[in-house]
mmCIF file of C-alpha atoms in Angstrom:
data_model
loop_
_atom_site.group_PDB
_atom_site.id
_atom_site.type_symbol
_atom_site.label_atom_id
_atom_site.label_comp_id
_atom_site.label_asym_id
_atom_site.label_seq_id
_atom_site.Cartn_x
_atom_site.Cartn_y
_atom_site.Cartn_z
ATOM 1 C CA MET A 4 66.337 82.466 -2.058
ATOM 2 C CA PRO A 5 69.139 84.684 -0.786
ATOM 3 C CA GLN A 6 68.165 87.781 1.142
ATOM 4 C CA PRO A 7 69.406 91.177 -0.132
ATOM 5 C CA ASN A 8 72.465 92.779 1.453
ATOM 6 C CA ASP A 9 73.208 89.730 3.652
ATOM 7 C CA LEU A 10 76.574 88.577 2.302
ATOM 8 C CA SER A 11 77.240 86.254 5.171
ATOM 9 C CA ARG A 12 74.250 84.057 4.343
ATOM 10 C CA SER A 13 73.669 84.538 0.615
ATOM 11 C CA LEU A 14 77.095 83.962 -0.766
ATOM 12 C CA VAL A 15 79.119 80.856 -1.285
ATOM 13 C CA ALA A 16 82.869 81.385 -1.490
ATOM 14 C CA LEU A 17 83.512 82.300 -5.130
ATOM 15 C CA ASP A 18 85.771 79.933 -6.978
ATOM 16 C CA GLN A 19 86.200 81.303 -10.493
ATOM 17 C CA ASN A 20 87.847 78.053 -11.597
ATOM 18 C CA SER A 21 84.587 76.148 -11.144
ATOM 19 C CA THR A 22 81.891 78.855 -11.590
ATOM 20 C CA ILE A 23 80.298 80.153 -14.796
ATOM 21 C CA ILE A 24 79.207 83.772 -14.329
ATOM 22 C CA ALA A 25 76.512 85.107 -16.669
ATOM 23 C CA VAL A 26 74.387 88.233 -16.938
ATOM 24 C CA ILE A 27 71.423 89.125 -19.160
ATOM 25 C CA GLU A 28 70.510 92.471 -20.666
ATOM 26 C CA MET A 29 66.758 92.078 -21.273
ATOM 27 C CA SER A 30 64.530 93.928 -23.762
ATOM 28 C CA GLN A 31 61.073 93.295 -25.193
ATOM 29 C CA SER A 32 62.370 91.684 -28.348
ATOM 30 C CA SER A 33 65.628 90.002 -27.358
ATOM 31 C CA TRP A 34 68.012 89.012 -24.632
ATOM 32 C CA LEU A 35 71.800 89.550 -24.733
ATOM 33 C CA VAL A 36 73.587 86.962 -22.559
ATOM 34 C CA ALA A 37 77.201 87.563 -21.590
ATOM 35 C CA GLY A 38 79.366 85.162 -19.696
ATOM 36 C CA MET A 39 82.713 84.533 -17.997
ATOM 37 C CA LEU A 40 83.920 80.972 -18.453
ATOM 38 C CA PRO A 41 86.714 79.247 -16.429
ATOM 39 C CA GLY A 42 89.607 78.264 -18.630
ATOM 40 C CA ILE A 43 88.305 80.262 -21.598
ATOM 41 C CA GLU A 44 90.105 83.565 -22.338
ATOM 42 C CA ARG A 45 87.322 85.034 -24.447
ATOM 43 C CA GLN A 46 84.151 86.241 -22.785
ATOM 44 C CA PRO A 47 81.298 85.047 -24.958
ATOM 45 C CA ARG A 48 78.064 86.897 -25.774
ATOM 46 C CA LYS A 49 74.939 85.500 -27.329
ATOM 47 C CA LYS A 50 71.845 87.312 -28.532
ATOM 48 C CA LEU A 51 68.704 85.270 -28.549
ATOM 49 C CA GLU A 52 64.961 85.624 -28.526
ATOM 50 C CA PRO A 53 63.269 85.853 -25.094
ATOM 51 C CA SER A 54 63.163 82.098 -24.412
ATOM 52 C CA PRO A 55 64.213 80.488 -21.132
ATOM 53 C CA GLU A 56 64.832 77.167 -22.902
ATOM 54 C CA ARG A 57 67.287 78.794 -25.306
ATOM 55 C CA LEU A 58 68.948 80.559 -22.375
ATOM 56 C CA VAL A 59 69.524 77.228 -20.509
ATOM 57 C CA ALA A 60 70.813 75.688 -23.699
ATOM 58 C CA VAL A 61 73.405 78.488 -24.042
ATOM 59 C CA LEU A 62 74.431 78.111 -20.412
ATOM 60 C CA HIS A 63 74.821 74.351 -20.769
ATOM 61 C CA ALA A 64 76.826 74.809 -23.987
ATOM 62 C CA TRP A 65 79.167 77.184 -22.185
ATOM 63 C CA ARG A 66 79.492 74.661 -19.349
ATOM 64 C CA ASP A 67 80.444 71.935 -21.817
ATOM 65 C CA GLU A 68 83.058 74.232 -23.378
ATOM 66 C CA ALA A 69 84.581 74.898 -19.950
ATOM 67 C CA VAL A 70 84.625 71.203 -19.198
ATOM 68 C CA ARG A 71 86.441 70.571 -22.471
ATOM 69 C CA ALA A 72 89.009 73.129 -21.362
ATOM 70 C CA GLY A 73 89.752 70.991 -18.291
ATOM 71 C CA ARG A 74 87.637 72.694 -15.691
ATOM 72 C CA THR A 75 85.133 71.075 -13.330
ATOM 73 C CA ILE A 76 82.018 73.241 -13.251
ATOM 74 C CA THR A 77 80.037 73.064 -9.992
ATOM 75 C CA ARG A 78 78.134 76.358 -10.147
ATOM 76 C CA ILE A 79 76.334 78.512 -12.710
ATOM 77 C CA ALA A 80 75.525 81.993 -11.347
ATOM 78 C CA LEU A 81 73.367 84.293 -13.414
ATOM 79 C CA ALA A 82 72.001 87.804 -12.763
ATOM 80 C CA PHE A 83 69.740 90.315 -14.500
ATOM 81 C CA GLU A 84 68.302 93.690 -13.627
ATOM 82 C CA ALA A 85 64.869 94.034 -12.055
ATOM 83 C CA GLY A 86 62.379 95.291 -14.661
ATOM 84 C CA ARG A 87 59.127 94.640 -16.496
ATOM 85 C CA ASP A 88 59.734 90.882 -16.704
ATOM 86 C CA GLY A 89 59.527 90.579 -12.976
ATOM 87 C CA PHE A 90 60.903 87.555 -11.151
ATOM 88 C CA TRP A 91 59.494 84.595 -13.048
ATOM 89 C CA LEU A 92 62.786 83.877 -14.852
ATOM 90 C CA ALA A 93 64.734 83.706 -11.546
ATOM 91 C CA ARG A 94 62.238 81.157 -10.175
ATOM 92 C CA TRP A 95 62.281 79.176 -13.408
ATOM 93 C CA LEU A 96 66.088 79.001 -13.435
ATOM 94 C CA GLU A 97 66.370 78.117 -9.753
ATOM 95 C CA ALA A 98 64.047 75.158 -10.360
ATOM 96 C CA ARG A 99 66.535 73.930 -12.977
ATOM 97 C CA GLY A 100 69.671 74.199 -10.953
ATOM 98 C CA VAL A 101 70.876 77.640 -12.048
ATOM 99 C CA GLU A 102 71.682 80.128 -9.300
ATOM 100 C CA ALA A 103 69.704 83.238 -10.307
ATOM 101 C CA HIS A 104 69.873 86.748 -8.810
ATOM 102 C CA VAL A 105 67.917 89.910 -9.594
ATOM 103 C CA ILE A 106 69.894 93.182 -9.351
ATOM 104 C CA HIS A 107 68.309 96.388 -8.102
ATOM 105 C CA ALA A 108 68.735 98.582 -11.232
ATOM 106 C CA SER A 109 69.332 101.752 -9.178
ATOM 107 C CA SER A 110 72.190 100.121 -7.195
ATOM 108 C CA LEU A 111 74.575 99.948 -10.134
ATOM 109 C CA ALA A 112 76.921 102.986 -10.351
ATOM 110 C CA VAL A 113 76.916 104.621 -13.834
ATOM 111 C CA SER A 114 78.992 107.399 -15.286
ATOM 112 C CA ARG A 115 77.613 110.866 -14.602
ATOM 113 C CA GLU A 116 78.914 112.343 -17.863
ATOM 114 C CA HIS A 117 76.338 114.344 -19.753
ATOM 115 C CA ARG A 118 76.748 112.196 -22.862
ATOM 116 C CA ARG A 119 77.924 108.655 -22.764
ATOM 117 C CA ALA A 120 77.666 105.680 -25.000
ATOM 118 C CA LYS A 121 74.942 103.231 -24.027
ATOM 119 C CA THR A 122 74.564 99.952 -25.792
ATOM 120 C CA ASP A 123 73.514 96.420 -24.748
ATOM 121 C CA ARG A 124 77.143 95.332 -24.928
ATOM 122 C CA LEU A 125 78.291 98.093 -22.577
ATOM 123 C CA ASP A 126 75.380 97.407 -20.263
ATOM 124 C CA THR A 127 76.340 93.723 -19.941
ATOM 125 C CA GLU A 128 79.877 94.716 -19.073
ATOM 126 C CA LEU A 129 78.578 96.977 -16.331
ATOM 127 C CA LEU A 130 76.364 94.174 -15.045
ATOM 128 C CA LYS A 131 79.261 91.724 -15.082
ATOM 129 C CA ARG A 132 81.531 94.020 -13.071
ATOM 130 C CA GLY A 133 78.862 94.659 -10.455
ATOM 131 C CA PHE A 134 77.798 91.013 -10.207
ATOM 132 C CA LEU A 135 81.304 89.728 -9.984
ATOM 133 C CA GLY A 136 82.148 92.152 -7.146
ATOM 134 C CA TRP A 137 78.933 91.133 -5.275
ATOM 135 C CA LEU A 138 79.814 87.436 -5.629
ATOM 136 C CA ARG A 139 83.245 88.115 -4.157
ATOM 137 C CA GLY A 140 81.594 89.677 -1.148
ATOM 138 C CA GLU A 141 82.797 93.253 -1.854
ATOM 139 C CA ARG A 142 80.262 95.811 -0.658
ATOM 140 C CA GLY A 143 79.013 98.627 -2.793
ATOM 141 C CA HIS A 144 79.036 96.996 -6.202
ATOM 142 C CA CYS A 145 75.253 96.341 -6.316
ATOM 143 C CA THR A 146 72.413 95.021 -4.237
ATOM 144 C CA MET A 147 70.061 92.154 -4.919
ATOM 145 C CA ALA A 148 66.277 92.140 -4.792
ATOM 146 C CA ARG A 149 64.541 89.402 -2.892
ATOM 147 C CA VAL A 150 62.789 87.000 -5.288
ATOM 148 C CA PRO A 151 59.182 86.548 -4.076
ATOM 149 C CA THR A 152 57.199 83.336 -4.517
ATOM 150 C CA ILE A 153 54.406 83.358 -7.060
ATOM 151 C CA ALA A 154 51.892 83.161 -4.183
ATOM 152 C CA GLU A 155 53.392 86.343 -2.658
ATOM 153 C CA GLU A 156 53.171 88.151 -6.009
ATOM 154 C CA ASP A 157 49.621 86.995 -6.546
ATOM 155 C CA ALA A 158 48.547 88.200 -3.128
ATOM 156 C CA LYS A 159 49.359 91.836 -4.168
ATOM 157 C CA ARG A 160 47.137 91.732 -7.261
ATOM 158 C CA PRO A 161 43.732 92.478 -5.689
ATOM 159 C CA ASN A 162 44.913 95.592 -3.887
ATOM 160 C CA ARG A 163 46.840 96.876 -6.927
ATOM 161 C CA GLU A 164 43.885 96.153 -9.242
ATOM 162 C CA ARG A 165 41.547 97.987 -6.919
ATOM 163 C CA GLU A 166 43.897 101.003 -6.888
ATOM 164 C CA CYS A 167 43.805 101.124 -10.696
ATOM 165 C CA LEU A 168 40.016 100.811 -10.683
ATOM 166 C CA VAL A 169 39.607 103.583 -8.117
ATOM 167 C CA GLY A 170 41.756 105.857 -10.339
ATOM 168 C CA GLU A 171 39.593 104.903 -13.327
ATOM 169 C CA ARG A 172 36.452 105.659 -11.322
ATOM 170 C CA THR A 173 37.801 109.114 -10.427
ATOM 171 C CA ARG A 174 38.701 109.811 -14.076
ATOM 172 C CA ILE A 175 35.199 108.866 -15.255
ATOM 173 C CA VAL A 176 33.500 110.944 -12.562
ATOM 174 C CA ASN A 177 35.627 113.961 -13.357
ATOM 175 C CA ARG A 178 34.922 113.598 -17.088
ATOM 176 C CA ILE A 179 31.140 113.422 -16.435
ATOM 177 C CA LYS A 180 31.271 116.461 -14.178
ATOM 178 C CA SER A 181 33.373 118.418 -16.711
ATOM 179 C CA THR A 182 30.916 117.614 -19.524
ATOM 180 C CA LEU A 183 27.959 118.832 -17.383
ATOM 181 C CA ALA A 184 29.884 121.919 -16.180
ATOM 182 C CA ARG A 185 30.212 123.134 -19.749
ATOM 183 C CA LEU A 186 26.446 123.229 -19.848
ATOM 184 C CA GLY A 187 26.156 124.989 -16.469
ATOM 185 C CA ILE A 188 25.071 121.903 -14.504
ATOM 186 C CA ARG A 189 26.936 121.443 -11.194
ATOM 187 C CA ASN A 190 24.515 119.624 -8.853
ATOM 188 C CA PHE A 191 24.663 116.189 -10.496
ATOM 189 C CA LYS A 192 26.444 113.386 -8.545
ATOM 190 C CA PRO A 193 27.386 110.484 -10.808
ATOM 191 C CA THR A 194 28.180 108.100 -7.963
ATOM 192 C CA LEU A 195 24.624 108.032 -6.576
ATOM 193 C CA ARG A 196 22.749 104.732 -6.984
ATOM 194 C CA LYS A 197 20.076 106.116 -9.356
ATOM 195 C CA ALA A 198 22.278 108.648 -11.142
ATOM 196 C CA SER A 199 21.942 107.002 -14.551
ATOM 197 C CA GLU A 200 18.138 107.092 -14.297
ATOM 198 C CA ARG A 201 18.158 110.746 -13.221
ATOM 199 C CA LEU A 202 20.331 111.747 -16.156
ATOM 200 C CA ALA A 203 17.389 111.861 -18.601
ATOM 201 C CA THR A 204 15.613 114.411 -16.384
ATOM 202 C CA VAL A 205 18.574 116.832 -16.041
ATOM 203 C CA HIS A 206 18.060 120.277 -17.624
ATOM 204 C CA THR A 207 20.398 123.146 -18.335
ATOM 205 C CA PRO A 208 19.983 126.531 -16.498
ATOM 206 C CA GLU A 209 18.180 127.690 -19.681
ATOM 207 C CA GLY A 210 15.531 124.996 -19.086
ATOM 208 C CA MET A 211 16.641 122.892 -22.036
ATOM 209 C CA PRO A 212 17.198 119.088 -21.842
ATOM 210 C CA LEU A 213 20.687 117.744 -22.483
ATOM 211 C CA PRO A 214 21.642 117.726 -26.159
ATOM 212 C CA PRO A 215 21.250 114.277 -27.751
ATOM 213 C CA ASN A 216 24.998 113.654 -28.468
ATOM 214 C CA THR A 217 26.002 114.803 -24.971
ATOM 215 C CA LEU A 218 23.268 112.677 -23.403
ATOM 216 C CA ALA A 219 24.481 109.606 -25.323
ATOM 217 C CA GLU A 220 28.087 110.256 -24.261
ATOM 218 C CA LEU A 221 27.083 110.655 -20.639
ATOM 219 C CA GLN A 222 25.039 107.460 -20.743
ATOM 220 C CA ARG A 223 28.031 105.518 -22.018
ATOM 221 C CA ASP A 224 30.200 107.069 -19.279
ATOM 222 C CA MET A 225 27.627 106.149 -16.663
ATOM 223 C CA ALA A 226 27.498 102.595 -17.936
ATOM 224 C CA ARG A 227 31.337 102.421 -17.773
ATOM 225 C CA LEU A 228 31.240 103.917 -14.284
ATOM 226 C CA GLY A 229 28.724 101.334 -13.082
ATOM 227 C CA PHE A 230 30.953 98.526 -14.433
ATOM 228 C CA VAL A 231 34.050 99.828 -12.714
ATOM 229 C CA MET A 232 32.211 100.278 -9.386
ATOM 230 C CA SER A 233 30.834 96.727 -9.601
ATOM 231 C CA GLN A 234 34.383 95.398 -10.109
ATOM 232 C CA ILE A 235 35.643 97.316 -7.113
ATOM 233 C CA ARG A 236 32.810 95.815 -4.973
ATOM 234 C CA GLU A 237 33.663 92.356 -6.295
ATOM 235 C CA ILE A 238 37.264 92.670 -5.218
ATOM 236 C CA GLU A 239 36.292 93.919 -1.760
ATOM 237 C CA VAL A 240 33.781 91.131 -1.215
ATOM 238 C CA ALA A 241 36.292 88.457 -2.356
ATOM 239 C CA ARG A 242 38.919 89.866 0.028
ATOM 240 C CA GLN A 243 36.515 89.837 2.954
ATOM 241 C CA LYS A 244 35.609 86.166 2.208
ATOM 242 C CA ARG A 245 39.325 85.247 2.191
ATOM 243 C CA LEU A 246 39.883 86.941 5.540
ATOM 244 C CA GLU A 247 36.856 85.125 7.040
ATOM 245 C CA GLN A 248 37.776 81.723 5.651
ATOM 246 C CA GLN A 249 41.433 81.806 6.708
ATOM 247 C CA PRO A 250 41.547 84.314 9.598
ATOM 248 C CA GLU A 251 44.711 82.889 11.208
ATOM 249 C CA THR A 252 46.805 82.298 8.087
ATOM 250 C CA GLY A 253 50.068 84.376 7.978
ATOM 251 C CA PRO A 254 49.302 87.598 6.139
ATOM 252 C CA HIS A 255 45.533 87.334 6.876
ATOM 253 C CA ALA A 256 46.214 87.371 10.631
ATOM 254 C CA MET A 257 48.384 90.452 10.188
ATOM 255 C CA VAL A 258 45.615 92.190 8.193
ATOM 256 C CA ARG A 259 43.012 91.438 10.894
ATOM 257 C CA LEU A 260 45.421 92.653 13.616
ATOM 258 C CA LEU A 261 46.165 95.938 11.828
ATOM 259 C CA ALA A 262 42.481 96.504 11.106
ATOM 260 C CA ARG A 263 41.848 96.542 14.837
ATOM 261 C CA ILE A 264 43.665 99.933 15.091
ATOM 262 C CA VAL A 265 41.126 102.686 15.036
ATOM 263 C CA GLY A 266 41.822 104.786 11.922
ATOM 264 C CA VAL A 267 43.224 101.840 9.886
ATOM 265 C CA GLY A 268 40.773 100.249 7.501
ATOM 266 C CA VAL A 269 40.919 96.851 5.890
ATOM 267 C CA GLU A 270 42.077 98.324 2.586
ATOM 268 C CA THR A 271 45.046 100.090 4.131
ATOM 269 C CA ALA A 272 45.868 97.055 6.287
ATOM 270 C CA ASP A 273 45.792 94.726 3.250
ATOM 271 C CA MET A 274 48.049 97.032 1.258
ATOM 272 C CA LEU A 275 50.606 97.407 4.046
ATOM 273 C CA VAL A 276 50.753 93.716 4.889
ATOM 274 C CA HIS A 277 51.226 92.449 1.348
ATOM 275 C CA GLU A 278 53.483 95.267 0.163
ATOM 276 C CA VAL A 279 55.850 95.580 3.117
ATOM 277 C CA LEU A 280 54.994 94.094 6.526
ATOM 278 C CA SER A 281 54.928 90.442 5.462
ATOM 279 C CA ARG A 282 58.301 90.728 3.769
ATOM 280 C CA PRO A 283 61.322 89.430 5.692
ATOM 281 C CA MET A 284 63.089 92.656 6.753
ATOM 282 C CA ARG A 285 66.447 92.834 8.461
ATOM 283 C CA ASP A 286 65.771 95.790 10.773
ATOM 284 C CA ARG A 287 63.852 99.033 11.161
ATOM 285 C CA ARG A 288 66.117 100.898 8.725
ATOM 286 C CA ALA A 289 65.329 98.394 6.031
ATOM 287 C CA VAL A 290 61.604 98.863 6.665
ATOM 288 C CA ALA A 291 61.826 102.671 6.399
ATOM 289 C CA ARG A 292 64.009 102.411 3.304
ATOM 290 C CA TYR A 293 61.706 99.990 1.537
ATOM 291 C CA ALA A 294 58.737 102.237 2.384
ATOM 292 C CA GLY A 295 60.520 105.156 0.631
ATOM 293 C CA LEU A 296 60.451 107.333 3.777
ATOM 294 C CA THR A 297 64.186 107.968 4.220
ATOM 295 C CA GLY A 298 65.889 111.263 3.370
ATOM 296 C CA SER A 299 68.491 112.117 0.766
ATOM 297 C CA PRO A 300 71.030 114.435 2.430
ATOM 298 C CA ASP A 301 73.474 116.448 0.339
ATOM 299 C CA GLU A 302 76.650 116.893 2.356
ATOM 300 C CA SER A 303 79.963 118.306 1.215
ATOM 301 C CA GLY A 304 82.455 119.732 3.670
ATOM 302 C CA ALA A 305 80.762 122.095 6.102
ATOM 303 C CA GLN A 306 77.637 122.377 3.936
ATOM 304 C CA ARG A 307 74.727 120.067 4.535
ATOM 305 C CA ARG A 308 71.187 120.266 3.319
ATOM 306 C CA GLU A 309 68.269 117.854 3.073
ATOM 307 C CA GLN A 310 66.889 117.246 -0.412
ATOM 308 C CA GLY A 311 63.661 115.594 0.745
ATOM 309 C CA LEU A 312 62.528 111.991 0.255
ATOM 310 C CA ALA A 313 64.797 109.722 -1.691
ATOM 311 C CA ARG A 314 61.740 108.158 -3.409
ATOM 312 C CA ALA A 315 63.707 104.953 -3.930
ATOM 313 C CA GLY A 316 61.269 102.623 -2.158
ATOM 314 C CA ASN A 317 57.760 101.369 -2.737
ATOM 315 C CA ALA A 318 55.641 104.304 -3.962
ATOM 316 C CA ARG A 319 52.346 102.678 -2.904
ATOM 317 C CA VAL A 320 53.614 102.215 0.668
ATOM 318 C CA ARG A 321 54.941 105.794 0.760
ATOM 319 C CA ARG A 322 51.649 107.364 -0.381
ATOM 320 C CA GLY A 323 49.614 105.119 1.892
ATOM 321 C CA MET A 324 51.745 105.776 4.980
ATOM 322 C CA ILE A 325 51.679 109.561 4.510
ATOM 323 C CA GLN A 326 47.872 109.450 4.165
ATOM 324 C CA LEU A 327 47.672 107.142 7.168
ATOM 325 C CA ALA A 328 49.882 109.492 9.217
ATOM 326 C CA TRP A 329 47.418 112.353 8.788
ATOM 327 C CA ARG A 330 44.539 110.035 9.593
ATOM 328 C CA PHE A 331 46.417 108.739 12.651
ATOM 329 C CA LEU A 332 46.626 112.241 14.093
ATOM 330 C CA ARG A 333 42.840 112.448 13.865
ATOM 331 C CA PHE A 334 41.880 109.079 15.309
ATOM 332 C CA GLN A 335 44.768 108.498 17.768
ATOM 333 C CA LYS A 336 45.256 111.899 19.350
ATOM 334 C CA GLU A 337 46.390 110.478 22.700
ATOM 335 C CA SER A 338 48.948 108.013 21.318
ATOM 336 C CA ALA A 339 52.679 108.497 21.942
ATOM 337 C CA LEU A 340 53.409 109.067 18.300
ATOM 338 C CA ALA A 341 50.690 111.698 17.945
ATOM 339 C CA ARG A 342 51.933 113.539 21.065
ATOM 340 C CA TRP A 343 55.506 113.341 19.662
ATOM 341 C CA TYR A 344 54.286 115.015 16.446
ATOM 342 C CA GLN A 345 52.280 117.697 18.304
ATOM 343 C CA ALA A 346 55.289 118.580 20.469
ATOM 344 C CA ARG A 347 57.462 119.116 17.399
ATOM 345 C CA THR A 348 54.931 121.170 15.421
ATOM 346 C CA ALA A 349 53.965 123.458 18.257
ATOM 347 C CA ASP A 350 55.076 126.487 16.176
ATOM 348 C CA SER A 351 52.131 125.761 13.824
ATOM 349 C CA ARG A 352 54.208 126.479 10.708
ATOM 350 C CA ILE A 353 52.924 124.707 7.585
ATOM 351 C CA GLY A 354 56.507 123.808 6.539
ATOM 352 C CA THR A 355 57.204 122.184 9.904
ATOM 353 C CA ARG A 356 53.995 120.137 9.832
ATOM 354 C CA LYS A 357 54.654 118.860 6.262
ATOM 355 C CA THR A 358 58.236 117.888 7.125
ATOM 356 C CA MET A 359 57.301 116.197 10.383
ATOM 357 C CA ILE A 360 54.440 114.227 8.888
ATOM 358 C CA VAL A 361 57.005 112.274 6.869
ATOM 359 C CA ALA A 362 58.957 111.603 10.036
ATOM 360 C CA LEU A 363 55.733 110.476 11.712
ATOM 361 C CA ALA A 364 54.956 108.186 8.737
ATOM 362 C CA ARG A 365 58.423 106.629 9.067
ATOM 363 C CA LYS A 366 58.028 106.070 12.809
ATOM 364 C CA LEU A 367 54.541 104.726 12.289
ATOM 365 C CA VAL A 368 55.472 102.101 9.649
ATOM 366 C CA ILE A 369 58.291 100.855 11.924
ATOM 367 C CA ALA A 370 55.890 100.683 14.854
ATOM 368 C CA LEU A 371 53.338 98.785 12.795
ATOM 369 C CA TRP A 372 56.037 96.398 11.608
ATOM 370 C CA ARG A 373 57.073 95.627 15.160
ATOM 371 C CA PHE A 374 53.398 95.323 16.182
ATOM 372 C CA VAL A 375 52.516 92.613 13.617
ATOM 373 C CA THR A 376 55.838 90.727 13.661
ATOM 374 C CA ALA A 377 57.093 90.929 17.237
ATOM 375 C CA GLY A 378 53.873 91.799 19.084
ATOM 376 C CA GLU A 379 55.195 95.044 20.504
ATOM 377 C CA THR A 380 52.400 97.242 21.830
ATOM 378 C CA LEU A 381 51.613 100.652 20.418
ATOM 379 C CA GLU A 382 51.638 103.080 23.327
ATOM 380 C CA GLY A 383 48.370 104.933 23.730
ATOM 381 C CA VAL A 384 46.839 103.480 20.562
ATOM 382 C CA ILE A 385 43.141 102.619 20.687
ATOM 383 C CA LEU A 386 42.244 99.166 19.381
ATOM 384 C CA ARG A 387 38.888 97.800 18.340
ATOM 385 C CA PRO A 388 37.662 94.676 20.166
ATOM 386 C CA ALA A 389 38.997 91.419 18.735
ATOM 387 C CA GLY A 390 36.399 89.566 16.661
#
């Protein structure tokens, strides 16, 4: 698959006399396919149900039409925006000889008018202009997302599922505590091992047992909480088994290496490896940009101000890295990065510390990327013994 923003490697010289160019505007109920055919003046559009077989049939029909017009078709290039459908269609088309690309939706320039017409037809025209410029090698039209393999996508699922389950556990615990707080009970801990058994013995400050409907609701919440916690443990145990069974396999070796850093747990290491560190990145700027830790300056003439994080990267990586940066200061106080942060926050202002923690997170993710990919040492960082 072509790498994003690497025109020298990803593009073949565009010959519009032998190339069919197509784009898809995708929705839940239908796909609108628009094309540019060599030798055909009209630019056809076809609306069809979300079916890859129908899509290929349309592309082949357009190819036959161009052949009848006297053109020799050697290439079919198709693009669509990244969205809820993911990358499966790109992989499916590539396996059938269609060159498929996935466009970063935020990379397409749109009109900044307050009110503008927006239809599927206009969207396909916008996609065609951007895709055609990209195929010609002209910078700035759009950027392409890297299409991951199905194994790479599947490797992210345990960590993401666990994140959702942890959020669900927090919601259930908060709901239980809120229900008990309305009755004046504040010393009950739902996450304890025997919490569900202790629920029947809980009394209100007036000495009364829990009302029957409230008790039944809390018992159902406790059962739901126990089920969620068991699923979290199941994911963690399965991940540990995978790391032990294949300790030297690509991403697993990276996870074990990161987990040796004091202050970095297996959960954080697993998230960072599968979300960012195992991806083929061009340079350190690409790593910081994908992690969502780059700024968004607003500069016009002599005026310049920083608007904060661009938030255009991976939100999971951004949250995880900022949390890890605070933890890094606690467990790696003598490291070069921690001393760098301490020197720049010597004024002890809260605003300075919050701003510089983002800079530390950016430096840290780049250092970790170099550590697991190129073997560069982390100056002053304490490592656990290998094992």
